[in-house]
Short mmCIF file of C-alpha atoms in Angstrom, two decimals:
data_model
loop_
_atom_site.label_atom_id
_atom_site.label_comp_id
_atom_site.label_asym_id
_atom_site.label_seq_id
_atom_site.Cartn_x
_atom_site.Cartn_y
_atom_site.Cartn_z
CA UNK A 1 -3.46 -11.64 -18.01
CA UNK A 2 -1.78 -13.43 -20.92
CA UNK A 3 -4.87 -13.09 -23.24
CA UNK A 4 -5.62 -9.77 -22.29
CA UNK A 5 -2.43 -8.84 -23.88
CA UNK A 6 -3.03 -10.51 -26.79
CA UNK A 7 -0.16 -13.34 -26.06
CA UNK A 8 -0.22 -16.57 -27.13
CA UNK A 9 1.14 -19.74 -24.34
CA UNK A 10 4.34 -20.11 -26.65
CA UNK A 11 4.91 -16.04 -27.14
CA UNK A 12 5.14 -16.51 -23.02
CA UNK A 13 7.42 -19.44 -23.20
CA UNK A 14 9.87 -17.79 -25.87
CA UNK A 15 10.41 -14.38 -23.49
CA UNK A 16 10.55 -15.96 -20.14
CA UNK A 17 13.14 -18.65 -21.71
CA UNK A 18 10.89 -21.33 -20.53
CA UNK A 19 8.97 -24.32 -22.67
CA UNK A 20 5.20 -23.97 -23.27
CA UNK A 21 4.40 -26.59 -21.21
CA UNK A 22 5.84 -24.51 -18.20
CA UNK A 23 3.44 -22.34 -18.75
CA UNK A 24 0.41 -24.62 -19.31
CA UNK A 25 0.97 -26.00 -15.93
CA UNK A 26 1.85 -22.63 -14.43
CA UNK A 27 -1.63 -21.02 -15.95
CA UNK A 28 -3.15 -24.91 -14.70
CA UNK A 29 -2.14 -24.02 -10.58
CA UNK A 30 0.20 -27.11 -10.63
CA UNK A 31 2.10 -27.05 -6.85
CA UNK A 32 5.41 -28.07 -7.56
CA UNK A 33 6.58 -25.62 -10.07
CA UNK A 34 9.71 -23.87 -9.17
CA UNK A 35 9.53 -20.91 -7.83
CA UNK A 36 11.99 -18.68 -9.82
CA UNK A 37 10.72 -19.38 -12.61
CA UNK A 38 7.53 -18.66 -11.89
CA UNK A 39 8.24 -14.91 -10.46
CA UNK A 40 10.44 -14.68 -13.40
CA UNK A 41 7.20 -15.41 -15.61
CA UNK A 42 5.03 -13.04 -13.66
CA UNK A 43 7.68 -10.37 -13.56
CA UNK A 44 7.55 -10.22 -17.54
CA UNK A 45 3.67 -10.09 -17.70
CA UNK A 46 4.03 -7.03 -15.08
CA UNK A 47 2.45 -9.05 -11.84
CA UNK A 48 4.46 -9.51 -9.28
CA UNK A 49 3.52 -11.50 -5.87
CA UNK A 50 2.85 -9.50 -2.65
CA UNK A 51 3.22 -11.97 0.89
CA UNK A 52 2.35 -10.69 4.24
CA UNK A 53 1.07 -11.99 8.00
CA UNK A 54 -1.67 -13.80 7.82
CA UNK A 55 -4.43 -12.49 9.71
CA UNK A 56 -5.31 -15.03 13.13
CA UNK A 57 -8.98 -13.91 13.16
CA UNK A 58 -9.40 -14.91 9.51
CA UNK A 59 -8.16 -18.90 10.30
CA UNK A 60 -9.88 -18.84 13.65
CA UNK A 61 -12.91 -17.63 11.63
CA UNK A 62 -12.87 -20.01 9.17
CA UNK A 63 -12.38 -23.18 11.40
CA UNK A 64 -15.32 -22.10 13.62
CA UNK A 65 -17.69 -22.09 10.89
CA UNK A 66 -17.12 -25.69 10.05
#
């Protein structure tokens, strides 16, 4: 999303308030980033993060086939 808006890692960092490497790991998938922050970061790049019930067919699915 970053690139496709022609932003550089450390354009990111400057408007979210953040360092770069915050959002290295934060483009990287690292686990124990905190969470404000990162909806903060997505918030400015227009995304925002959508949670709902997980569906009990799906797991039950997925475990069966293994």
């Amino acid at each position: 999303m970053r690139q496709s808006q022609a932003l550089l890692q450390s354009d990111v960092a400057g408007l979210a308030g953040t360092g770069n490497r915050f959002i290295v790991d934060l483009e990287r998938g690292k686990p124990t980033l905190q969470l404000q922050k990162v909806l903060d970061t997505l918030d400015l790049m227009g995304l925002e993060v959508v949670v709902q019930r997980k569906n009990p067919f799906n797991r039950w699915y997925k475990i069966s086939r293994h």
